[in-house]
Amino acid sequence: GALIIVDDSAFSAQRLRRAELTTNPLEDGSLNDFHVCRVDISHLTLEAVKPFGLGAKDSARCKNFWALGLVLWMFDQPRDATARWIQAKFANNEAVRNANLAALAAGHAYGETAELQHILSQHPIPEAPLESVAYRTITGAEALALGLTAAGELADIELLFCSYPITPASALLHHLTGLGEAGVATFQAEDEIAAICAAIGASYAGKLGVTSSSGPGIALKTEALGLAVAAELPLVVVNSQRAGPSTGMPTKTEQSDLYQAVYGRNADTPVPVLATHSPADCFATAIEAVRIALRHMTPVILLTDGYIANASELWPIPDIDAFQPIANRKPTAAAAAGVWERDADGLARLWAAPGDARHIHRVGGIEKDIETGHISYDPANHQAMTDLRAAKVAKVADHLPEQAIEQGVPGGLAVVAWGSTFGAVYQAVKEALSDGLAVAQIHLRHLNPLPPNLGELLAGFEAVLVPELNNGQLATLLRDRLLVEVVQLNQVSGQPFPVAAVKAAIAEHAPARLAEARPKAAANQEGRRG
């Protein structure tokens, strides 16, 4: 049912052969399920720009603005902003500037004058209700860079970002490299292991160490990540997930690494795991990751993906003063506590840097005595340290906000998701609610530990649907931690979820009316209390 506007001239016999197509999709019936609007965009563009004397190649390039003019007409949007951009972009090339302006106007005029109402009609888009604050567009990678930088300011700690280029994580290194004046230092290492070890060294020296990669690179960092857990050093590890095992499909998106983040280390080596859900959300999630790392003296894994990293959205620029300062466990001038004395709030040791004569200590990957930090092979001590590492991560839940319902109300179907599926799930649930279905959306940022009220919240629903761009990793985690049964909706194609796919699953599993859902939901809650 979607509308496709095609350039008729682009489907010549020669171009079809180049595309290795044996038939013309405009004529073989393969597009019968779509509304196809065939326009000779190339020819109409050349006619519109002929007076400006451009060569054939430059004239053909103007067809993008011709098509944009038609789309602006279709959505009843003004051309002023686009025209100003063209004038600024091509200020030094009068012929190209005027040709593109003419193409934009010609495409718009075509929509006004052509008799296309049976295929192409106007769909006015109202102005978005925006708050009276400053906005900018931002990508996920940019927002992560700014969030990490802001976290360094809030913690009053210098940040050292150590990374090795890998798709789709490289953009974060590029953006942070340009923030040196804001107190950010960057280091491009020779490999993944060197990158994380350099970040660990930075944290040992009293700076905030941050590293990043994608799934294959995170696998290489795993042993060093265990070292950071054993040494109890703050560290932020950003995983920009991509599709497939091994090299896989580096430019395609997938929620591939939740298992890796939660379970993927030797021994019992728990770390907090967070996931961001949109480009703009990356800013606050980065600050949250740093706050947890410093409060609990632990590595933290922050999950994003290629879709979020490269996508952009409108972002209300936040007031940094609205964020609470980030405390840390560095010893004060008057502190007399030993390095291995822990606070009750987060079970974190002191963060004493080398050169502090009052807090001389050793760190490393060999098991240490729980009281002195010296090397220890004592069985009871190893049990105590293993329990301590688990308790530190469990303590994170004490500081988490209660999990909220994004939209909808309890009693019917809960659609529980994480990461970049947010947009598709949000729209699908919104449409299902309009259709009268009993459904609600719950989107998780904190994946290890889970929000403390999540189990009770899910008990208030008749059923739980978990859409994921993997084969059921969050579904497994929910069954493991909360003993809750879920319905899986999985897609592993390297592409984001279509809204229609999520909506179809909701329609299959959601009660038609909320009143039908409430008796079973109440029984679920009663059973949980029992």
Short mmCIF file of C-alpha atoms in Angstrom, two decimals:
data_model
loop_
_atom_site.label_atom_id
_atom_site.label_comp_id
_atom_site.label_asym_id
_atom_site.label_seq_id
_atom_site.Cartn_x
_atom_site.Cartn_y
_atom_site.Cartn_z
CA GLY A 1 0.00 0.00 0.00
CA ALA A 2 2.98 2.37 0.16
CA LEU A 3 3.48 5.14 -2.39
CA ILE A 4 6.51 4.93 -4.68
CA ILE A 5 7.48 7.91 -6.84
CA VAL A 6 9.80 6.67 -9.61
CA ASP A 7 11.85 8.36 -12.28
CA ASP A 8 10.61 6.75 -15.50
CA SER A 9 13.83 7.52 -17.34
CA ALA A 10 15.85 5.48 -14.87
CA PHE A 11 14.26 2.22 -16.02
CA SER A 12 15.81 2.08 -19.49
CA ALA A 13 16.86 -1.23 -21.04
CA GLN A 14 20.53 -0.38 -20.51
CA ARG A 15 20.09 0.38 -16.81
CA LEU A 16 17.97 -2.71 -16.25
CA ARG A 17 20.82 -4.81 -17.70
CA ARG A 18 23.32 -3.08 -15.41
CA ALA A 19 21.10 -3.94 -12.45
CA GLU A 20 20.93 -7.55 -13.70
CA LEU A 21 17.15 -7.35 -14.01
CA THR A 22 15.53 -9.43 -16.74
CA THR A 23 12.18 -7.63 -16.50
CA ASN A 24 11.07 -4.08 -15.78
CA PRO A 25 9.56 -3.96 -12.25
CA LEU A 26 7.30 -1.13 -13.42
CA GLU A 27 5.68 -3.49 -15.91
CA ASP A 28 6.03 -7.07 -14.61
CA GLY A 29 3.46 -6.80 -11.79
CA SER A 30 5.98 -7.00 -8.94
CA LEU A 31 4.81 -3.60 -7.67
CA ASN A 32 1.08 -4.30 -7.85
CA ASP A 33 0.76 -4.01 -4.06
CA PHE A 34 2.10 -0.44 -4.15
CA HIS A 35 0.79 2.88 -5.42
CA VAL A 36 3.29 3.74 -8.15
CA CYS A 37 3.54 7.30 -9.44
CA ARG A 38 5.61 7.32 -12.64
CA VAL A 39 7.14 10.70 -13.47
CA ASP A 40 9.85 11.44 -16.04
CA ILE A 41 11.89 13.32 -13.44
CA SER A 42 15.13 13.33 -15.42
CA HIS A 43 13.58 14.87 -18.55
CA LEU A 44 11.54 17.43 -16.61
CA THR A 45 14.63 18.46 -14.64
CA LEU A 46 16.71 18.98 -17.78
CA GLU A 47 13.97 21.16 -19.23
CA ALA A 48 13.77 23.23 -16.03
CA VAL A 49 17.51 23.93 -15.82
CA LYS A 50 18.24 24.34 -19.56
CA PRO A 51 18.41 28.18 -19.38
CA PHE A 52 21.39 28.09 -16.99
CA GLY A 53 23.89 26.50 -19.35
CA LEU A 54 25.05 23.62 -17.19
CA GLY A 55 26.65 20.53 -18.67
CA ALA A 56 24.68 17.29 -18.93
CA LYS A 57 26.17 15.81 -15.75
CA ASP A 58 25.57 18.88 -13.57
CA SER A 59 22.07 19.30 -15.01
CA ALA A 60 21.18 15.70 -14.15
CA ARG A 61 22.30 16.21 -10.54
CA CYS A 62 19.57 18.83 -10.09
CA LYS A 63 16.89 16.11 -10.24
CA ASN A 64 17.21 15.56 -6.48
CA PHE A 65 15.89 19.07 -5.84
CA TRP A 66 13.18 18.59 -8.47
CA ALA A 67 12.00 15.50 -6.58
CA LEU A 68 12.25 17.35 -3.27
CA GLY A 69 10.06 20.13 -4.66
CA LEU A 70 7.41 17.56 -5.56
CA VAL A 71 7.58 15.98 -2.09
CA LEU A 72 7.33 19.38 -0.40
CA TRP A 73 4.17 20.02 -2.42
CA MET A 74 2.80 16.62 -1.45
CA PHE A 75 3.22 17.35 2.26
CA ASP A 76 2.17 21.00 1.91
CA GLN A 77 5.50 22.27 3.23
CA PRO A 78 7.11 25.64 2.39
CA ARG A 79 10.19 25.80 0.18
CA ASP A 80 11.75 28.80 1.91
CA ALA A 81 14.18 26.96 4.19
CA THR A 82 15.38 24.69 1.39
CA ALA A 83 15.82 27.65 -0.96
CA ARG A 84 17.91 29.47 1.67
CA TRP A 85 20.07 26.40 2.11
CA ILE A 86 20.66 26.16 -1.65
CA GLN A 87 21.60 29.84 -1.79
CA ALA A 88 24.12 29.41 1.02
CA LYS A 89 25.52 26.11 -0.24
CA PHE A 90 26.14 27.33 -3.79
CA ALA A 91 26.81 30.98 -3.02
CA ASN A 92 30.00 30.92 -5.10
CA ASN A 93 28.49 29.22 -8.15
CA GLU A 94 25.66 31.29 -9.57
CA ALA A 95 24.72 28.90 -12.37
CA VAL A 96 24.48 25.84 -10.12
CA ARG A 97 22.64 27.84 -7.45
CA ASN A 98 20.02 29.15 -9.86
CA ALA A 99 19.61 25.79 -11.59
CA ASN A 100 18.88 24.00 -8.32
CA LEU A 101 16.44 26.72 -7.25
CA ALA A 102 14.69 26.35 -10.61
CA ALA A 103 14.55 22.56 -10.23
CA LEU A 104 13.05 22.90 -6.74
CA ALA A 105 10.40 25.29 -8.03
CA ALA A 106 9.66 23.12 -11.07
CA GLY A 107 9.06 20.01 -8.98
CA HIS A 108 6.71 21.94 -6.72
CA ALA A 109 4.87 23.42 -9.70
CA TYR A 110 4.49 19.97 -11.24
CA GLY A 111 2.62 18.81 -8.16
CA GLU A 112 0.34 21.84 -8.37
CA THR A 113 -0.47 21.51 -12.07
CA ALA A 114 -0.26 17.82 -12.99
CA GLU A 115 -3.45 15.81 -12.80
CA LEU A 116 -2.17 13.17 -10.39
CA GLN A 117 -4.93 13.23 -7.79
CA HIS A 118 -5.79 9.58 -8.46
CA ILE A 119 -2.24 8.60 -7.43
CA LEU A 120 -0.56 11.53 -5.75
CA SER A 121 -2.47 13.84 -3.43
CA GLN A 122 -1.50 16.31 -0.75
CA HIS A 123 -1.06 15.15 2.84
CA PRO A 124 -0.51 18.27 4.97
CA ILE A 125 1.77 17.77 7.98
CA PRO A 126 1.03 20.09 10.91
CA GLU A 127 3.87 21.90 12.60
CA ALA A 128 5.41 19.89 15.41
CA PRO A 129 4.54 21.13 18.92
CA LEU A 130 7.99 22.10 20.15
CA GLU A 131 8.99 23.51 23.51
CA SER A 132 10.46 27.00 23.57
CA VAL A 133 14.05 25.78 23.94
CA ALA A 134 17.01 25.56 21.58
CA TYR A 135 17.06 22.52 19.30
CA ARG A 136 19.57 20.90 17.00
CA THR A 137 19.69 17.70 14.99
CA ILE A 138 21.99 15.10 16.43
CA THR A 139 23.15 11.59 15.57
CA GLY A 140 23.58 8.84 18.11
CA ALA A 141 27.36 8.98 17.83
CA GLU A 142 27.37 12.75 18.36
CA ALA A 143 25.05 12.47 21.36
CA LEU A 144 27.23 9.78 22.94
CA ALA A 145 30.31 11.95 22.48
CA LEU A 146 28.60 14.96 24.05
CA GLY A 147 27.13 12.82 26.85
CA LEU A 148 30.50 11.34 27.79
CA THR A 149 32.05 14.80 27.70
CA ALA A 150 29.27 16.23 29.87
CA ALA A 151 29.71 13.35 32.32
CA GLY A 152 33.38 14.23 32.65
CA GLU A 153 32.37 17.81 33.46
CA LEU A 154 29.75 16.66 35.98
CA ALA A 155 32.31 14.41 37.67
CA ASP A 156 35.12 16.97 37.36
CA ILE A 157 37.35 14.25 35.89
CA GLU A 158 39.36 14.20 32.69
CA LEU A 159 38.18 11.67 30.14
CA LEU A 160 40.49 9.47 28.07
CA PHE A 161 38.79 7.69 25.18
CA CYS A 162 40.79 4.75 23.81
CA SER A 163 39.54 2.95 20.74
CA TYR A 164 40.39 1.03 17.59
CA PRO A 165 38.40 1.79 14.42
CA ILE A 166 35.58 -0.62 13.60
CA THR A 167 32.23 -0.23 11.86
CA PRO A 168 29.85 1.14 13.13
CA ALA A 169 31.69 2.37 16.26
CA SER A 170 34.33 4.55 14.58
CA ALA A 171 32.14 7.66 14.46
CA LEU A 172 32.37 8.00 18.25
CA LEU A 173 36.17 8.30 18.04
CA HIS A 174 35.83 10.89 15.29
CA HIS A 175 33.47 13.08 17.30
CA LEU A 176 35.38 12.84 20.59
CA THR A 177 38.62 13.75 18.83
CA GLY A 178 37.11 17.16 18.13
CA LEU A 179 36.30 17.82 21.78
CA GLY A 180 39.82 18.30 23.11
CA GLU A 181 39.03 21.81 24.35
CA ALA A 182 36.32 20.29 26.55
CA GLY A 183 38.82 18.15 28.44
CA VAL A 184 38.62 15.01 26.30
CA ALA A 185 41.76 13.16 25.23
CA THR A 186 41.60 10.42 22.59
CA PHE A 187 43.96 7.58 21.76
CA GLN A 188 43.68 5.41 18.64
CA ALA A 189 45.31 2.14 19.62
CA GLU A 190 46.92 -0.51 17.41
CA ASP A 191 44.27 -3.09 18.28
CA GLU A 192 41.22 -3.75 20.45
CA ILE A 193 43.14 -5.21 23.38
CA ALA A 194 45.52 -2.27 23.52
CA ALA A 195 42.57 0.12 23.44
CA ILE A 196 40.79 -1.32 26.48
CA CYS A 197 44.04 -1.83 28.41
CA ALA A 198 44.92 1.83 27.82
CA ALA A 199 41.49 2.84 29.11
CA ILE A 200 41.97 0.66 32.20
CA GLY A 201 45.36 2.30 32.75
CA ALA A 202 43.71 5.72 32.54
CA SER A 203 41.18 4.72 35.20
CA TYR A 204 43.95 3.32 37.42
CA ALA A 205 45.68 6.70 37.14
CA GLY A 206 42.56 8.57 38.24
CA LYS A 207 41.08 9.60 34.90
CA LEU A 208 37.85 8.25 33.41
CA GLY A 209 38.73 5.50 30.95
CA VAL A 210 36.28 4.87 28.10
CA THR A 211 36.58 2.46 25.19
CA SER A 212 34.29 1.37 22.38
CA SER A 213 33.89 -1.23 19.66
CA SER A 214 31.37 -3.49 17.99
CA GLY A 215 30.64 -7.15 18.76
CA PRO A 216 33.81 -8.72 17.29
CA GLY A 217 35.99 -6.11 18.99
CA ILE A 218 34.18 -6.52 22.30
CA ALA A 219 35.01 -10.23 22.10
CA LEU A 220 38.70 -9.34 21.89
CA LYS A 221 38.37 -6.97 24.87
CA THR A 222 36.72 -9.60 27.08
CA GLU A 223 39.77 -10.74 29.05
CA ALA A 224 40.76 -7.16 29.83
CA LEU A 225 37.18 -6.38 30.83
CA GLY A 226 37.50 -9.15 33.41
CA LEU A 227 40.67 -7.46 34.65
CA ALA A 228 38.76 -4.21 35.20
CA VAL A 229 36.14 -6.13 37.20
CA ALA A 230 38.80 -7.84 39.32
CA ALA A 231 40.70 -4.58 39.87
CA GLU A 232 37.44 -2.75 40.67
CA LEU A 233 38.12 0.18 38.37
CA PRO A 234 35.53 2.44 36.73
CA LEU A 235 35.33 1.95 32.97
CA VAL A 236 32.71 2.61 30.30
CA VAL A 237 32.58 0.22 27.34
CA VAL A 238 30.40 1.32 24.41
CA ASN A 239 29.23 -1.49 22.12
CA SER A 240 27.82 -0.28 18.77
CA GLN A 241 26.16 -3.54 17.78
CA ARG A 242 26.04 -4.84 14.22
CA ALA A 243 24.60 -7.85 12.43
CA GLY A 244 25.91 -11.36 12.43
CA PRO A 245 28.64 -13.46 14.09
CA SER A 246 32.32 -12.91 13.22
CA THR A 247 32.57 -10.13 10.63
CA GLY A 248 28.89 -10.58 9.80
CA MET A 249 27.29 -7.57 8.13
CA PRO A 250 29.17 -4.56 9.54
CA THR A 251 26.88 -1.92 8.01
CA LYS A 252 23.61 -3.58 9.06
CA THR A 253 21.88 -3.23 12.41
CA GLU A 254 21.05 -5.93 14.94
CA GLN A 255 20.53 -6.25 18.69
CA SER A 256 23.19 -8.90 18.60
CA ASP A 257 25.16 -8.59 21.81
CA LEU A 258 22.90 -8.64 24.88
CA TYR A 259 24.05 -12.16 25.77
CA GLN A 260 27.65 -11.04 25.27
CA ALA A 261 27.19 -8.00 27.51
CA VAL A 262 25.43 -9.80 30.37
CA TYR A 263 27.04 -13.25 30.28
CA GLY A 264 30.07 -13.06 27.98
CA ARG A 265 33.07 -13.38 30.31
CA ASN A 266 34.89 -16.20 32.04
CA ALA A 267 33.91 -16.98 35.63
CA ASP A 268 31.25 -15.05 37.53
CA THR A 269 32.09 -11.57 36.27
CA PRO A 270 28.96 -9.40 36.38
CA VAL A 271 28.85 -5.85 35.04
CA PRO A 272 25.99 -3.33 34.77
CA VAL A 273 24.51 -3.13 31.26
CA LEU A 274 22.52 -0.21 29.83
CA ALA A 275 20.99 0.32 26.39
CA THR A 276 20.07 3.55 24.68
CA HIS A 277 16.94 3.70 22.53
CA SER A 278 17.39 6.68 20.19
CA PRO A 279 20.01 9.19 19.02
CA ALA A 280 18.86 11.85 21.49
CA ASP A 281 18.65 9.31 24.34
CA CYS A 282 22.36 8.57 23.92
CA PHE A 283 23.26 11.77 25.77
CA ALA A 284 21.47 10.92 29.03
CA THR A 285 22.38 7.22 28.82
CA ALA A 286 26.08 8.08 28.54
CA ILE A 287 25.85 10.23 31.67
CA GLU A 288 24.02 7.42 33.48
CA ALA A 289 26.70 4.90 32.50
CA VAL A 290 29.46 7.13 33.88
CA ARG A 291 27.49 7.77 37.08
CA ILE A 292 27.13 4.03 37.73
CA ALA A 293 30.78 3.31 36.91
CA LEU A 294 32.04 5.94 39.35
CA ARG A 295 29.54 5.26 42.14
CA HIS A 296 30.16 1.51 42.17
CA MET A 297 33.79 1.37 40.91
CA THR A 298 32.92 -1.05 38.14
CA PRO A 299 33.02 -1.36 34.38
CA VAL A 300 29.72 -0.56 32.67
CA ILE A 301 28.65 -1.70 29.19
CA LEU A 302 26.53 0.71 27.16
CA LEU A 303 24.73 -0.89 24.21
CA THR A 304 23.87 1.07 21.10
CA ASP A 305 23.84 -0.07 17.46
CA GLY A 306 24.57 1.07 13.93
CA TYR A 307 21.00 2.24 13.39
CA ILE A 308 21.12 4.58 16.40
CA ALA A 309 24.72 5.68 15.82
CA ASN A 310 24.05 6.90 12.28
CA ALA A 311 20.44 8.05 12.60
CA SER A 312 19.61 11.62 13.57
CA GLU A 313 16.71 13.33 15.28
CA LEU A 314 15.72 16.68 16.71
CA TRP A 315 17.28 17.16 20.15
CA PRO A 316 16.33 19.81 22.72
CA ILE A 317 19.71 21.01 23.96
CA PRO A 318 19.70 20.28 27.71
CA ASP A 319 20.80 22.56 30.51
CA ILE A 320 23.86 20.85 31.96
CA ASP A 321 23.11 22.49 35.32
CA ALA A 322 19.90 20.43 35.48
CA PHE A 323 21.98 17.26 35.93
CA GLN A 324 23.19 16.27 39.38
CA PRO A 325 26.98 16.30 39.86
CA ILE A 326 28.56 12.86 39.64
CA ALA A 327 30.28 11.79 42.84
CA ASN A 328 33.26 9.44 42.91
CA ARG A 329 35.25 7.45 45.45
CA LYS A 330 38.51 9.41 45.29
CA PRO A 331 39.92 9.94 48.81
CA THR A 332 39.58 13.42 50.25
CA ALA A 333 42.41 15.27 51.95
CA ALA A 334 41.08 14.26 55.36
CA ALA A 335 40.27 10.65 54.43
CA ALA A 336 41.84 8.05 56.66
CA ALA A 337 40.01 5.01 55.27
CA GLY A 338 41.95 2.20 53.65
CA VAL A 339 41.67 1.51 49.93
CA TRP A 340 39.66 -1.66 50.51
CA GLU A 341 37.17 -0.20 52.98
CA ARG A 342 33.85 -0.02 51.16
CA ASP A 343 30.90 2.32 51.32
CA ALA A 344 27.49 0.88 52.14
CA ASP A 345 25.88 2.76 49.26
CA GLY A 346 27.60 0.95 46.40
CA LEU A 347 30.10 -1.44 48.00
CA ALA A 348 32.81 0.52 46.19
CA ARG A 349 36.41 0.70 47.33
CA LEU A 350 38.38 3.94 47.40
CA TRP A 351 39.69 5.19 44.05
CA ALA A 352 43.26 5.97 45.04
CA ALA A 353 45.63 6.95 42.23
CA PRO A 354 49.35 6.12 42.13
CA GLY A 355 51.47 8.62 44.04
CA ASP A 356 49.16 8.83 47.07
CA ALA A 357 51.46 7.79 49.91
CA ARG A 358 48.51 7.27 52.27
CA HIS A 359 46.86 4.71 50.00
CA ILE A 360 49.60 2.56 48.54
CA HIS A 361 48.00 -0.58 47.11
CA ARG A 362 48.27 -3.12 44.34
CA VAL A 363 45.74 -4.12 41.70
CA GLY A 364 45.72 -6.94 39.18
CA GLY A 365 43.86 -9.90 37.81
CA ILE A 366 44.84 -12.41 40.50
CA GLU A 367 42.28 -12.84 43.27
CA LYS A 368 42.84 -10.44 46.17
CA ASP A 369 42.15 -10.53 49.88
CA ILE A 370 38.84 -8.84 50.62
CA GLU A 371 40.33 -6.76 53.45
CA THR A 372 43.93 -6.03 52.41
CA GLY A 373 43.98 -6.34 48.62
CA HIS A 374 46.96 -8.71 48.78
CA ILE A 375 47.05 -11.78 46.53
CA SER A 376 44.96 -14.58 48.04
CA TYR A 377 44.21 -18.19 47.10
CA ASP A 378 42.13 -18.77 50.22
CA PRO A 379 38.90 -20.66 49.33
CA ALA A 380 36.67 -18.74 51.74
CA ASN A 381 38.08 -15.44 50.56
CA HIS A 382 37.42 -16.30 46.90
CA GLN A 383 33.83 -17.14 47.79
CA ALA A 384 33.52 -13.81 49.61
CA MET A 385 35.01 -11.85 46.68
CA THR A 386 32.75 -13.61 44.18
CA ASP A 387 29.73 -12.76 46.33
CA LEU A 388 30.97 -9.17 46.66
CA ARG A 389 31.29 -8.69 42.90
CA ALA A 390 27.74 -9.94 42.43
CA ALA A 391 26.44 -7.77 45.28
CA LYS A 392 28.07 -4.65 43.79
CA VAL A 393 26.10 -5.04 40.57
CA ALA A 394 22.93 -5.94 42.46
CA LYS A 395 23.40 -2.74 44.50
CA VAL A 396 23.04 -0.73 41.28
CA ALA A 397 19.33 -1.59 41.33
CA ASP A 398 18.93 0.33 44.60
CA HIS A 399 19.59 3.56 42.71
CA LEU A 400 17.53 2.88 39.59
CA PRO A 401 14.23 4.66 38.95
CA GLU A 402 11.17 2.45 38.88
CA GLN A 403 10.35 1.11 35.44
CA ALA A 404 7.52 3.13 33.93
CA ILE A 405 4.94 2.35 31.25
CA GLU A 406 5.71 4.39 28.14
CA GLN A 407 2.10 4.38 26.92
CA GLY A 408 -1.05 2.38 27.63
CA VAL A 409 -2.18 0.95 30.96
CA PRO A 410 -1.70 -2.35 32.83
CA GLY A 411 -4.04 -5.25 32.32
CA GLY A 412 -3.64 -6.47 28.76
CA LEU A 413 -0.57 -7.13 26.65
CA ALA A 414 2.79 -5.65 27.66
CA VAL A 415 5.17 -5.05 24.77
CA VAL A 416 8.60 -5.11 26.41
CA ALA A 417 11.56 -4.04 24.30
CA TRP A 418 14.98 -2.44 24.47
CA GLY A 419 17.32 -0.46 22.27
CA SER A 420 16.58 0.76 18.77
CA THR A 421 13.25 -1.04 18.42
CA PHE A 422 11.72 1.86 20.37
CA GLY A 423 10.39 3.78 17.37
CA ALA A 424 8.68 0.85 15.65
CA VAL A 425 7.22 -0.41 18.94
CA TYR A 426 6.03 3.06 19.94
CA GLN A 427 4.15 3.59 16.69
CA ALA A 428 2.71 0.06 16.65
CA VAL A 429 1.42 0.35 20.23
CA LYS A 430 0.03 3.82 19.54
CA GLU A 431 -1.95 2.53 16.55
CA ALA A 432 -3.11 -0.56 18.46
CA LEU A 433 -4.40 1.62 21.29
CA SER A 434 -6.32 3.68 18.73
CA ASP A 435 -7.83 0.42 17.48
CA GLY A 436 -9.11 -0.30 20.99
CA LEU A 437 -6.67 -3.07 21.91
CA ALA A 438 -5.52 -3.54 25.52
CA VAL A 439 -1.79 -3.00 25.12
CA ALA A 440 1.02 -1.06 26.78
CA GLN A 441 4.64 -0.30 25.93
CA ILE A 442 7.52 -0.88 28.36
CA HIS A 443 10.99 0.04 27.14
CA LEU A 444 14.05 -0.93 29.16
CA ARG A 445 17.23 1.13 29.56
CA HIS A 446 18.68 -0.95 32.42
CA LEU A 447 19.26 -4.58 31.42
CA ASN A 448 21.59 -5.73 34.19
CA PRO A 449 20.42 -5.39 36.82
CA LEU A 450 16.81 -5.08 35.72
CA PRO A 451 14.66 -2.38 37.36
CA PRO A 452 13.58 -3.67 40.78
CA ASN A 453 9.85 -3.23 40.13
CA LEU A 454 9.83 -4.87 36.69
CA GLY A 455 8.64 -8.27 37.88
CA GLU A 456 5.66 -6.83 39.75
CA LEU A 457 4.89 -4.53 36.82
CA LEU A 458 4.77 -7.41 34.32
CA ALA A 459 2.61 -9.46 36.69
CA GLY A 460 -0.10 -6.86 36.09
CA PHE A 461 -0.47 -7.94 32.46
CA GLU A 462 -2.16 -10.89 30.86
CA ALA A 463 0.69 -11.54 28.44
CA VAL A 464 4.13 -10.20 27.51
CA LEU A 465 5.38 -9.72 23.95
CA VAL A 466 9.12 -9.15 23.41
CA PRO A 467 10.11 -7.86 19.94
CA GLU A 468 13.87 -8.04 19.31
CA LEU A 469 16.31 -7.83 16.42
CA ASN A 470 17.87 -11.13 17.52
CA ASN A 471 16.63 -14.64 18.29
CA GLY A 472 15.29 -13.86 21.77
CA GLN A 473 18.07 -12.58 24.02
CA LEU A 474 15.94 -10.28 26.20
CA ALA A 475 13.25 -12.96 26.27
CA THR A 476 15.80 -15.37 27.74
CA LEU A 477 16.94 -12.77 30.27
CA LEU A 478 13.37 -12.10 31.44
CA ARG A 479 12.69 -15.82 31.85
CA ASP A 480 16.00 -16.26 33.67
CA ARG A 481 15.70 -13.35 36.09
CA LEU A 482 11.94 -12.94 36.56
CA LEU A 483 10.55 -16.41 35.75
CA VAL A 484 8.03 -14.74 33.45
CA GLU A 485 6.74 -16.39 30.28
CA VAL A 486 6.93 -14.25 27.17
CA VAL A 487 5.91 -14.37 23.52
CA GLN A 488 8.84 -13.73 21.20
CA LEU A 489 8.84 -11.65 18.02
CA ASN A 490 12.24 -11.99 16.42
CA GLN A 491 13.82 -10.64 13.25
CA VAL A 492 17.44 -11.13 12.22
CA SER A 493 17.63 -9.57 8.76
CA GLY A 494 19.96 -6.65 9.38
CA GLN A 495 16.99 -4.30 9.02
CA PRO A 496 14.86 -2.43 11.59
CA PHE A 497 11.42 -3.77 12.48
CA PRO A 498 8.57 -2.67 10.20
CA VAL A 499 5.81 -1.12 12.29
CA ALA A 500 3.33 -3.44 10.57
CA ALA A 501 5.13 -6.55 11.85
CA VAL A 502 4.96 -5.39 15.47
CA LYS A 503 1.35 -4.29 15.08
CA ALA A 504 0.36 -7.67 13.64
CA ALA A 505 1.91 -9.45 16.62
CA ILE A 506 0.08 -7.11 19.00
CA ALA A 507 -3.22 -7.80 17.24
CA GLU A 508 -2.62 -11.54 17.59
CA HIS A 509 -1.90 -11.51 21.32
CA ALA A 510 -3.67 -8.47 22.81
CA PRO A 511 -7.19 -8.66 24.27
CA ALA A 512 -9.71 -6.64 22.29
CA ARG A 513 -10.87 -4.74 25.36
CA LEU A 514 -9.15 -3.84 28.59
CA ALA A 515 -11.99 -5.20 30.71
CA GLU A 516 -11.32 -8.68 29.31
CA ALA A 517 -7.68 -8.50 30.37
CA ARG A 518 -7.99 -7.32 33.96
CA PRO A 519 -9.25 -10.54 35.66
CA LYS A 520 -6.27 -12.62 34.49
CA ALA A 521 -3.83 -9.81 35.22
CA ALA A 522 -5.19 -9.58 38.76
CA ALA A 523 -4.73 -13.33 39.14
CA ASN A 524 -1.12 -13.02 37.96
CA GLN A 525 -0.39 -10.40 40.61
CA GLU A 526 -2.07 -12.46 43.33
CA GLY A 527 -0.04 -15.50 42.32
CA ARG A 528 3.17 -13.49 42.45
CA ARG A 529 2.39 -12.29 45.98
CA GLY A 530 1.66 -15.87 47.02
#
